[in-house]
CSV table of C-alpha atoms in Angstrom, one decimal:
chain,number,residue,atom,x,y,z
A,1,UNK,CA,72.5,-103.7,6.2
A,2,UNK,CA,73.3,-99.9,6.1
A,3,UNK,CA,70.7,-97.8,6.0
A,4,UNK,CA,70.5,-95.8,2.4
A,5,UNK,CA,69.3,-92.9,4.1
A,6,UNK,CA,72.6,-91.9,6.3
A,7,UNK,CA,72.2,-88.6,6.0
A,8,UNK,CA,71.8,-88.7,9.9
A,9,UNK,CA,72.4,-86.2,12.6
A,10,UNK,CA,69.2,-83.5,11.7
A,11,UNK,CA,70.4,-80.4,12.4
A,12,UNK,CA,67.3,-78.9,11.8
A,13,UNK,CA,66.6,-78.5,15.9
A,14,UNK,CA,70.3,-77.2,16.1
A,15,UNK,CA,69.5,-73.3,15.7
A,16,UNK,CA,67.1,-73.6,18.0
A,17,UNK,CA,70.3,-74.1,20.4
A,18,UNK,CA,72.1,-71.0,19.6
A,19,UNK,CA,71.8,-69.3,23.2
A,20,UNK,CA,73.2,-72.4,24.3
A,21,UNK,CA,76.9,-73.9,24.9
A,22,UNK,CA,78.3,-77.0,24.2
A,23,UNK,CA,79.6,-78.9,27.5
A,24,UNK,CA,83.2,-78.6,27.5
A,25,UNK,CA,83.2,-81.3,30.5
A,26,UNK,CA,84.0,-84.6,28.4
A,27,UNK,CA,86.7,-86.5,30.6
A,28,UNK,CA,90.1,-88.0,29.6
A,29,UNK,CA,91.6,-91.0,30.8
A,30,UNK,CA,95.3,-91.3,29.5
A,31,UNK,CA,98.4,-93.2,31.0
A,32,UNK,CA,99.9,-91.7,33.9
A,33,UNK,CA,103.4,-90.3,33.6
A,34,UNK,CA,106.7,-92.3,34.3
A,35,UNK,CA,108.2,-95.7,33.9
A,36,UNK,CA,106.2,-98.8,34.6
A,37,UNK,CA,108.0,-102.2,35.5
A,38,UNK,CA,104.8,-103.8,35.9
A,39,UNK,CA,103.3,-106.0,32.9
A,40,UNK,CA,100.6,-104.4,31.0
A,41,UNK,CA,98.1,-106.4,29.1
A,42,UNK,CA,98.2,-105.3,25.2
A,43,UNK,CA,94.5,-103.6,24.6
A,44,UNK,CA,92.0,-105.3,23.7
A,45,UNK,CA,91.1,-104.8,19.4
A,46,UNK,CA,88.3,-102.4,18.6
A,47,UNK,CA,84.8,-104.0,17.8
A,48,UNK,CA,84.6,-104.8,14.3
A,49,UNK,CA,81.7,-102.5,13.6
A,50,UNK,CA,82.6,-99.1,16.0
A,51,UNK,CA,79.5,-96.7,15.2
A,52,UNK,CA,81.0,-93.1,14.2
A,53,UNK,CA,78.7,-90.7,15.1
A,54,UNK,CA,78.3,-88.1,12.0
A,55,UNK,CA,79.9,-84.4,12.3
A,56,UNK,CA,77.8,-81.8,13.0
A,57,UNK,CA,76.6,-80.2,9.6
A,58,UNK,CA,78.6,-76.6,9.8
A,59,UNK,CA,80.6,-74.8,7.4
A,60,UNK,CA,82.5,-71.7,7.7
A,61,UNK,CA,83.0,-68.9,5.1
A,62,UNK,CA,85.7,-66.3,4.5
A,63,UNK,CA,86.5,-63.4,2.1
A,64,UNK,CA,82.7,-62.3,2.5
A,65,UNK,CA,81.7,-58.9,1.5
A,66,UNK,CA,81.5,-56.6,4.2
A,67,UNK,CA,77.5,-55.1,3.4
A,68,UNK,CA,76.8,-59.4,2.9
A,69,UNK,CA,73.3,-60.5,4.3
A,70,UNK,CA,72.2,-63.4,5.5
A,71,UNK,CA,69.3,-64.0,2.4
A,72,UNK,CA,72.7,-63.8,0.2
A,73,UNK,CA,74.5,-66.5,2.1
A,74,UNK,CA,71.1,-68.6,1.6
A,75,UNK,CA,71.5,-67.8,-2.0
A,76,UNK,CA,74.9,-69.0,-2.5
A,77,UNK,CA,73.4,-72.2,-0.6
A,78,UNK,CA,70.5,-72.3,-3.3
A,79,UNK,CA,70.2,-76.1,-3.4
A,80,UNK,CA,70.7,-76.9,0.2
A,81,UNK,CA,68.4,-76.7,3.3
A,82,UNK,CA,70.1,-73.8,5.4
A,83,UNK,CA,69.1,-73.8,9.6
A,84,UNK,CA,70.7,-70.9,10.5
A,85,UNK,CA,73.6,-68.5,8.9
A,86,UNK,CA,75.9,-66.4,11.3
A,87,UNK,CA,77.5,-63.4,10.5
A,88,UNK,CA,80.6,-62.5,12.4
A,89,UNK,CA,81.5,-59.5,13.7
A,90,UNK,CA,84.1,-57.9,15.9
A,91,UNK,CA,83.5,-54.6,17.6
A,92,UNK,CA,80.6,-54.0,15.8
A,93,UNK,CA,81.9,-54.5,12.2
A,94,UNK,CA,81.7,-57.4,9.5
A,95,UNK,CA,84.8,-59.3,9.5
A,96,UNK,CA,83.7,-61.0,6.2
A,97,UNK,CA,83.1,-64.4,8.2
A,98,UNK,CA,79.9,-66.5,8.6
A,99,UNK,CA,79.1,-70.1,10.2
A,100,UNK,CA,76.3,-71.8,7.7
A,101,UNK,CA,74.6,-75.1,9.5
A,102,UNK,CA,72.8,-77.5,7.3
A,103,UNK,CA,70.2,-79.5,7.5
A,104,UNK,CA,72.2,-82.9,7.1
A,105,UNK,CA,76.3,-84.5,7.8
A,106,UNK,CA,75.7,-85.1,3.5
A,107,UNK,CA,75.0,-81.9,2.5
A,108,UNK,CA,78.8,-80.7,4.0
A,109,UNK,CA,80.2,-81.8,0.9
A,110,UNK,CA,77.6,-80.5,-1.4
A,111,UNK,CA,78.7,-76.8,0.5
A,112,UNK,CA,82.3,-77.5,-0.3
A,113,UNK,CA,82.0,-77.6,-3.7
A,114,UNK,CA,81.1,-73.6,-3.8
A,115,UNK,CA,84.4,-73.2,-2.4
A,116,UNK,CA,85.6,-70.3,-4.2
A,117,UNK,CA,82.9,-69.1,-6.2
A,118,UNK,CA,81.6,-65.2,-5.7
A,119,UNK,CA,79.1,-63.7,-3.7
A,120,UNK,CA,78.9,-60.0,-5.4
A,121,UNK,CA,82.6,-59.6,-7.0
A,122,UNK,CA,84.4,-61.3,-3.9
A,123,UNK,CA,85.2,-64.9,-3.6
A,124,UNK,CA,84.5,-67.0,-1.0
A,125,UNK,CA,86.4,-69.9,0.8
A,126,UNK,CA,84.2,-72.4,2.4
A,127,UNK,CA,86.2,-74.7,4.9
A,128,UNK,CA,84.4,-77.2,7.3
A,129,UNK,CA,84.1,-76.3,10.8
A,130,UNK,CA,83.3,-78.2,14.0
A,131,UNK,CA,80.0,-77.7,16.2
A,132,UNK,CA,82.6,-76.1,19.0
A,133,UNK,CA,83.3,-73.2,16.7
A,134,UNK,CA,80.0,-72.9,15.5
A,135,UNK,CA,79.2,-72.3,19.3
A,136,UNK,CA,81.7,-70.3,20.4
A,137,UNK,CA,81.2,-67.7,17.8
A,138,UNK,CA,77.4,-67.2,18.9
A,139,UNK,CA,78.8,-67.0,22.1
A,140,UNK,CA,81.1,-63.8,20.7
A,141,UNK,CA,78.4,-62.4,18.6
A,142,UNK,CA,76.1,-62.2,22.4
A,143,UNK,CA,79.3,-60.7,24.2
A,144,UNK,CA,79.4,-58.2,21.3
A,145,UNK,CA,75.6,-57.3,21.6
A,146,UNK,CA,75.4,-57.2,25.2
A,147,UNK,CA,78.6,-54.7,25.1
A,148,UNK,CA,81.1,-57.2,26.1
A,149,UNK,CA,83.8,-56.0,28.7
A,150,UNK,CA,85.1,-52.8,29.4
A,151,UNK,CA,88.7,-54.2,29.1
A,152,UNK,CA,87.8,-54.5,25.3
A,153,UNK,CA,86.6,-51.1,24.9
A,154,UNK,CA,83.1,-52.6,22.7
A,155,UNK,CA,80.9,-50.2,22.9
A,156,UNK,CA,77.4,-51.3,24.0
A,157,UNK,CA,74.9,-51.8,21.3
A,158,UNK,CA,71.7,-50.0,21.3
A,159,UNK,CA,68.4,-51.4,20.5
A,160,UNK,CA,66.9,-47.9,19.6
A,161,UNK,CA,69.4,-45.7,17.6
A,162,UNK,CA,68.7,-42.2,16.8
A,163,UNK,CA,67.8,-43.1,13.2
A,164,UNK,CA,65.0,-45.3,14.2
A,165,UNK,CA,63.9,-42.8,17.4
A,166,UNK,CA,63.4,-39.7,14.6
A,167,UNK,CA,61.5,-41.9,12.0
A,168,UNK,CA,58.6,-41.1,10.7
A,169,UNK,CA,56.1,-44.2,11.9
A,170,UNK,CA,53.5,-45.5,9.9
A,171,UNK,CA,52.3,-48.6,11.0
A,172,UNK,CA,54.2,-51.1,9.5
A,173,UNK,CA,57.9,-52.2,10.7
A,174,UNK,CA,60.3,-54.2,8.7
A,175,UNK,CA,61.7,-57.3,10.3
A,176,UNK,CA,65.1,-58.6,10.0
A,177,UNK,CA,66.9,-61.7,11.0
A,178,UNK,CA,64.0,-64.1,11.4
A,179,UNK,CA,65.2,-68.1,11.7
A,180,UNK,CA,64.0,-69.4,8.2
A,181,UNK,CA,61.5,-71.9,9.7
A,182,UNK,CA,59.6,-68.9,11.6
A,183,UNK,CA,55.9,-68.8,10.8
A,184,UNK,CA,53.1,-65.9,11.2
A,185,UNK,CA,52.2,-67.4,14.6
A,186,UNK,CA,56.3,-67.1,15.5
A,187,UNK,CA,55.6,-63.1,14.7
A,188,UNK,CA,52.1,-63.1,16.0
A,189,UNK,CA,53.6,-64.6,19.5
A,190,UNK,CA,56.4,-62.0,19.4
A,191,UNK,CA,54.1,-59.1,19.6
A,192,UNK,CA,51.7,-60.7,21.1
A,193,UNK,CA,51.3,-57.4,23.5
A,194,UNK,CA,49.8,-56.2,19.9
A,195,UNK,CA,46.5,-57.1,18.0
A,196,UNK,CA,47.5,-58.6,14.7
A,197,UNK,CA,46.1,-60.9,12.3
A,198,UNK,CA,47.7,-63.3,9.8
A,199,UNK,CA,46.6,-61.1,6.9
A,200,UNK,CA,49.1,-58.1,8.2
A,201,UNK,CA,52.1,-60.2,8.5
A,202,UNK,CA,53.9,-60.7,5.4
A,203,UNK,CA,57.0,-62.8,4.6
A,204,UNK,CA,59.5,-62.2,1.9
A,205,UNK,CA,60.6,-64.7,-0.5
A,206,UNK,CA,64.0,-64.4,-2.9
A,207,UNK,CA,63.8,-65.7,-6.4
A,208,UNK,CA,63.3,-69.1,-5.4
A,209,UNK,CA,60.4,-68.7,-3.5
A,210,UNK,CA,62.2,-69.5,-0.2
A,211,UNK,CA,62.0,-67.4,3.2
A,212,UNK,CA,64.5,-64.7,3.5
A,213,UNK,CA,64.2,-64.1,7.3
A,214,UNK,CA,62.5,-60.6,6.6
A,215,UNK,CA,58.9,-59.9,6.9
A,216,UNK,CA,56.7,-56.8,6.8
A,217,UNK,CA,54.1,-56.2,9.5
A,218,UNK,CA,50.9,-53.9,9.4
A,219,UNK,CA,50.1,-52.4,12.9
A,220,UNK,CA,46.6,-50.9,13.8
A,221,UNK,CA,48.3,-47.4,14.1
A,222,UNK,CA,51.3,-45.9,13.6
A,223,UNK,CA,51.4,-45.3,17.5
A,224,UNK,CA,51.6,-49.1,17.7
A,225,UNK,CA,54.0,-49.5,15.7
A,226,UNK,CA,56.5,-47.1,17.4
A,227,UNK,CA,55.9,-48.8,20.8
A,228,UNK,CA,56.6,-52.1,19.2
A,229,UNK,CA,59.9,-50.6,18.1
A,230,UNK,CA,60.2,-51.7,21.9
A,231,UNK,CA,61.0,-55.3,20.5
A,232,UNK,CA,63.9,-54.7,18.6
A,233,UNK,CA,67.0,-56.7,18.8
A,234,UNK,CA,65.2,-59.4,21.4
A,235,UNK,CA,65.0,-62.9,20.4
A,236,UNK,CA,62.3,-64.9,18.4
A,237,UNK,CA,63.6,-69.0,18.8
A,238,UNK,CA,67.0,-68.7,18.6
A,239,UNK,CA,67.6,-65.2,16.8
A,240,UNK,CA,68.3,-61.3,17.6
A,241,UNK,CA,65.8,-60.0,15.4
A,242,UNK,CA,65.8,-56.1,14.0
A,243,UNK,CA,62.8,-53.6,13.8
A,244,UNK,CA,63.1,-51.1,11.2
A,245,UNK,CA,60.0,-48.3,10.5
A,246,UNK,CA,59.0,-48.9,7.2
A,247,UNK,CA,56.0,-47.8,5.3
A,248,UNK,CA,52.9,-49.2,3.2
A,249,UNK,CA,54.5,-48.2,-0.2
A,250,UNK,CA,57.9,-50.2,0.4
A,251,UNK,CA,55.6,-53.0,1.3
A,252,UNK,CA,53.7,-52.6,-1.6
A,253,UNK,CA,57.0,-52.1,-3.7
A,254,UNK,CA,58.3,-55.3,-2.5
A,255,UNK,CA,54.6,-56.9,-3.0
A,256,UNK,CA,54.5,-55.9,-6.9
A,257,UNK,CA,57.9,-57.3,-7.4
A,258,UNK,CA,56.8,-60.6,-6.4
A,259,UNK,CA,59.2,-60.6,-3.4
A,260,UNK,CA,56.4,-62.0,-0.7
A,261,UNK,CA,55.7,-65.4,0.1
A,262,UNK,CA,53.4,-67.1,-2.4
A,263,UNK,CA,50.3,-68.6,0.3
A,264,UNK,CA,51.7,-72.0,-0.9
A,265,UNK,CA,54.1,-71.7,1.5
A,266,UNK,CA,52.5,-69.7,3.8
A,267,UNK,CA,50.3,-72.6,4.6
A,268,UNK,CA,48.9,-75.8,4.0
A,269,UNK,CA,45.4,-75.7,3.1
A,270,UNK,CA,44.4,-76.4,-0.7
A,271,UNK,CA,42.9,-73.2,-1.4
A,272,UNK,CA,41.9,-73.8,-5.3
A,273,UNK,CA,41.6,-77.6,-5.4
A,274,UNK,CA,44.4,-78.6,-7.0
A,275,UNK,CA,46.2,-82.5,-7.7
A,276,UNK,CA,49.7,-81.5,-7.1
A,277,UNK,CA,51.6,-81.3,-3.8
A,278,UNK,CA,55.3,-80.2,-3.9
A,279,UNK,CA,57.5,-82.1,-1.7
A,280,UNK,CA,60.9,-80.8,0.1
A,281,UNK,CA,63.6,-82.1,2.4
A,282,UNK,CA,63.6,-85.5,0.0
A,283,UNK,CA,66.9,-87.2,0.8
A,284,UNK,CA,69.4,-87.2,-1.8
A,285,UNK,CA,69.4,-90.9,-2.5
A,286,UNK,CA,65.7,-91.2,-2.8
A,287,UNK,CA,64.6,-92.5,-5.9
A,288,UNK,CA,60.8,-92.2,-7.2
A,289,UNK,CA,59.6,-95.7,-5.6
A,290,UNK,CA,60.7,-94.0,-2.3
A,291,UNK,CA,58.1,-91.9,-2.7
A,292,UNK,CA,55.6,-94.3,-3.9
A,293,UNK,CA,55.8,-95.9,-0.7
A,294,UNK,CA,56.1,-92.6,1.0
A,295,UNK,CA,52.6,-92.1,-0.4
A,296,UNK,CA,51.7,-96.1,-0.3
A,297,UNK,CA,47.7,-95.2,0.6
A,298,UNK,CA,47.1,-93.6,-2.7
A,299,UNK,CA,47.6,-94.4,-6.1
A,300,UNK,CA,50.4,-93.4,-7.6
A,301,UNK,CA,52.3,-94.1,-10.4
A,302,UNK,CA,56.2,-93.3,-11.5
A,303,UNK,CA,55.1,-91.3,-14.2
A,304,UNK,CA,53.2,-89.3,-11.9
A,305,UNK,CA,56.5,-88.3,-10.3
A,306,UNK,CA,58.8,-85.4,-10.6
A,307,UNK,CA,61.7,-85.1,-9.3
A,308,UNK,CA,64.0,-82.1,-9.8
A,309,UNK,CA,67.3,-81.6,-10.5
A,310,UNK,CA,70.0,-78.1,-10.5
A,311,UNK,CA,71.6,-77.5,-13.4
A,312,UNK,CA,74.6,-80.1,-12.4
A,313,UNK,CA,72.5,-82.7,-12.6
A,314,UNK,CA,72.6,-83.1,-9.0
A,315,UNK,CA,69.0,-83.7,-6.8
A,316,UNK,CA,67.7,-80.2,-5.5
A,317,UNK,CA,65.3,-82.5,-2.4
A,318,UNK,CA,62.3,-82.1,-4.2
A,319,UNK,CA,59.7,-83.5,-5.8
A,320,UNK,CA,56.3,-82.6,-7.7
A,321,UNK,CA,54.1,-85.5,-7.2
A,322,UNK,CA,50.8,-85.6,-9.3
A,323,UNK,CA,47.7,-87.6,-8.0
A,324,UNK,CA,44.6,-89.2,-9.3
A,325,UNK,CA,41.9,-86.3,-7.7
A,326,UNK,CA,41.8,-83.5,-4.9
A,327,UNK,CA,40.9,-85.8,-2.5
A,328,UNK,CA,44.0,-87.6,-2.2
A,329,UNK,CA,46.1,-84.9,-2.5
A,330,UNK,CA,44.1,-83.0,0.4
A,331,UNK,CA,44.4,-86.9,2.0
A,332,UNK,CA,48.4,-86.6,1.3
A,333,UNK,CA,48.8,-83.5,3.2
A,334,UNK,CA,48.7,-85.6,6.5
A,335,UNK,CA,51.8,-86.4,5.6
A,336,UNK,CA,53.3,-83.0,6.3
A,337,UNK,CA,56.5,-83.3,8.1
A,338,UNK,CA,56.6,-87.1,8.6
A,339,UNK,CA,60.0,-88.7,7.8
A,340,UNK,CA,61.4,-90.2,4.9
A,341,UNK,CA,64.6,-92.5,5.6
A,342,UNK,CA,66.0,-89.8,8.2
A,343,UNK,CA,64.5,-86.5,6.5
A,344,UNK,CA,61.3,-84.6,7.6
A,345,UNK,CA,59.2,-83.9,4.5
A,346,UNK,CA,57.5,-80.8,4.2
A,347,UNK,CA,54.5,-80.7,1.7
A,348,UNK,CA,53.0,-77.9,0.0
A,349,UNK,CA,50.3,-77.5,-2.4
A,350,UNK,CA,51.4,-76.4,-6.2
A,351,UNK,CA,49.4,-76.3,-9.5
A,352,UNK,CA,50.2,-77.8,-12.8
A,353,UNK,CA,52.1,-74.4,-14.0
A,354,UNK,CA,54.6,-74.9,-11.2
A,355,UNK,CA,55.1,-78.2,-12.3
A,356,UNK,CA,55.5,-77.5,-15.8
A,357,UNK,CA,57.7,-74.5,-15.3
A,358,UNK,CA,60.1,-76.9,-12.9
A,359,UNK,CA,60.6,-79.5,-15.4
A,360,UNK,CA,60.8,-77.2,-18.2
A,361,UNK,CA,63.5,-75.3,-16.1
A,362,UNK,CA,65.5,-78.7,-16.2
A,363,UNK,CA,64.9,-78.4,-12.4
């Protein structure tokens, strides 16, 4: 019996492949050239049940606007768990392209459905792509950073432009291009020549809540800072990331308009007890007696069960779950990133106003 859960093929360790090509090496046997008097036996049928392995969850997208980031492309992709977002370039300039991997083969046709809708005043064609493509244009994008050849005339990129050389330091840089799924200790390990605690590093969050691969990071000195600067455009995982000097009132600016990452998804502990745990990643299909059994050590009823939906009516992947005390949703949490059907589930502790306001939302 199929499994329900066919959204096979995680893609969610794909990104962590960028720097990396696909083996072109696959072998073909065909039928040689020529006429052939001898008598060949008619092939043999094909199994009855041939396995068909599921395409590699990548989309491409054209008619971008040129100043497009990567947190917009995420936005388009509101309801869809996005691994890693390509720009393309050419030269050095936006040619109004992008690669978008997902998280599952299902959620391909969920992207294909925004097919023509704007980003900005521009609209944008989505068209599925192929896991070759996807690699061969992060294999451009590197050529294009590391200066590519002299036959093409790219001029080599710099990882300290005069801008950033004259700026006024302060102690705090601006990152950009982070992979989605980076975490303080990602940052922390990337300047680990620096002393920095959890409580400087701060992530920032789009309207949703969700990671927009740019963080804020408080050094001990504005000297610090500037010799961190050292860092820019080298990789963290699988991404170039960008330094930019910044200062304590932009952070604070972007702190006061609620644009950091709220510490439930920052982390895991409880904090302020609380009964609710939010779930994402669910599977399309699942249903709320999925997650019953998800959760089969504790009590839980379907009432208690919340799953939310965009305003299509289609599953966003998650889930507010209510349960009997704090202890068993501090219990739950061991559950963090164990699969349901083929999806890792991530959990995250929520109160009763995030519920309400999801469910209120029609979400």
């Amino acid at each position: 019996m199929p499994n329900k859960f066919m959204d096979s093929g995680d893609a969610r360790e794909m990104g962590f492949k960028r720097q990396r090509l696909m083996d072109q090496g696959s072998s073909y046997y065909g039928t040689p050239p020529g006429p052939s008097y001898m008598y060949n036996a008619p092939p043999p049928p094909p199994p009855a049940y041939s396995y068909i392995p599921p395409p590699f969850p990548v989309v491409r997208l054209r008619g971008l606007p040129f100043d497009c980031t990567e947190a917009e492309i995420v936005d388009f992709f509101h309801d869809l768990d996005v691994v890693d977002v390509l720009l393309v370039h050419k030269g050095g300039k936006s040619t109004g392209e992008a690669y978008c991997v997902l998280g599952y083969p299902l959620q391909i046709d969920f992207a294909l459905q925004r097919n023509r809708e704007t980003i900005g005043r521009r609209y944008v064609e989505v068209f599925q792509s192929k896991k070759d493509e996807y690699y061969k244009a992060i294999a451009n994008e590197v050529f294009d950073a590391q200066g590519g050849s002299s036959r093409r005339g790219v001029p080599r990129a710099r990882s300290f432009d005069e801008s950033k050389d004259l700026a006024e330091y302060t102690g705090v840089l601006r990152l950009r291009g982070l992979p989605f799924t980076a975490s303080k200790e990602d940052i922390m390990e990337f300047f680990k020549d620096f002393v920095l605690s959890e409580s400087k590093i701060h992530m920032v969050a789009n309207s949703e809540g969700r990671p927009t691969g740019e963080a804020f990071v408080e050094f001990a000195s504005a000297e610090d800072s500037k010799a961190a600067m050292a860092k820019d455009r080298m990789t963290l995982k699988y991404r170039y990331i960008e330094l930019f000097p910044s200062s304590h009132e932009e952070l604070e600016e972007a702190a006061s308009s609620g644009r950091l990452l709220t510490k439930s998804f920052e982390g895991k502990d409880l904090g302020e007890p609380t009964t609710v745990l939010r779930m994402r990643g669910l599977p399309f299909s699942a249903g709320k007696s999925d997650i019953i059994d998800f959760f089969k050590n504790a009590t839980l009823s379907k009432d208690s069960i919340h799953i939310t939906y965009n305003i299509d009516g289609r599953p966003t992947g998650e889930a507010f779950v209510e349960f009997g005390n704090v202890d068993d949703a501090k219990a739950a949490l061991a559950k963090d990133r164990m699969t349901l059907g083929s999806r890792y589930i991530e959990l995250f502790p929520a109160s009763l106003d995030e519920l309400n306001e999801a469910t209120s939302r029609g979400r």
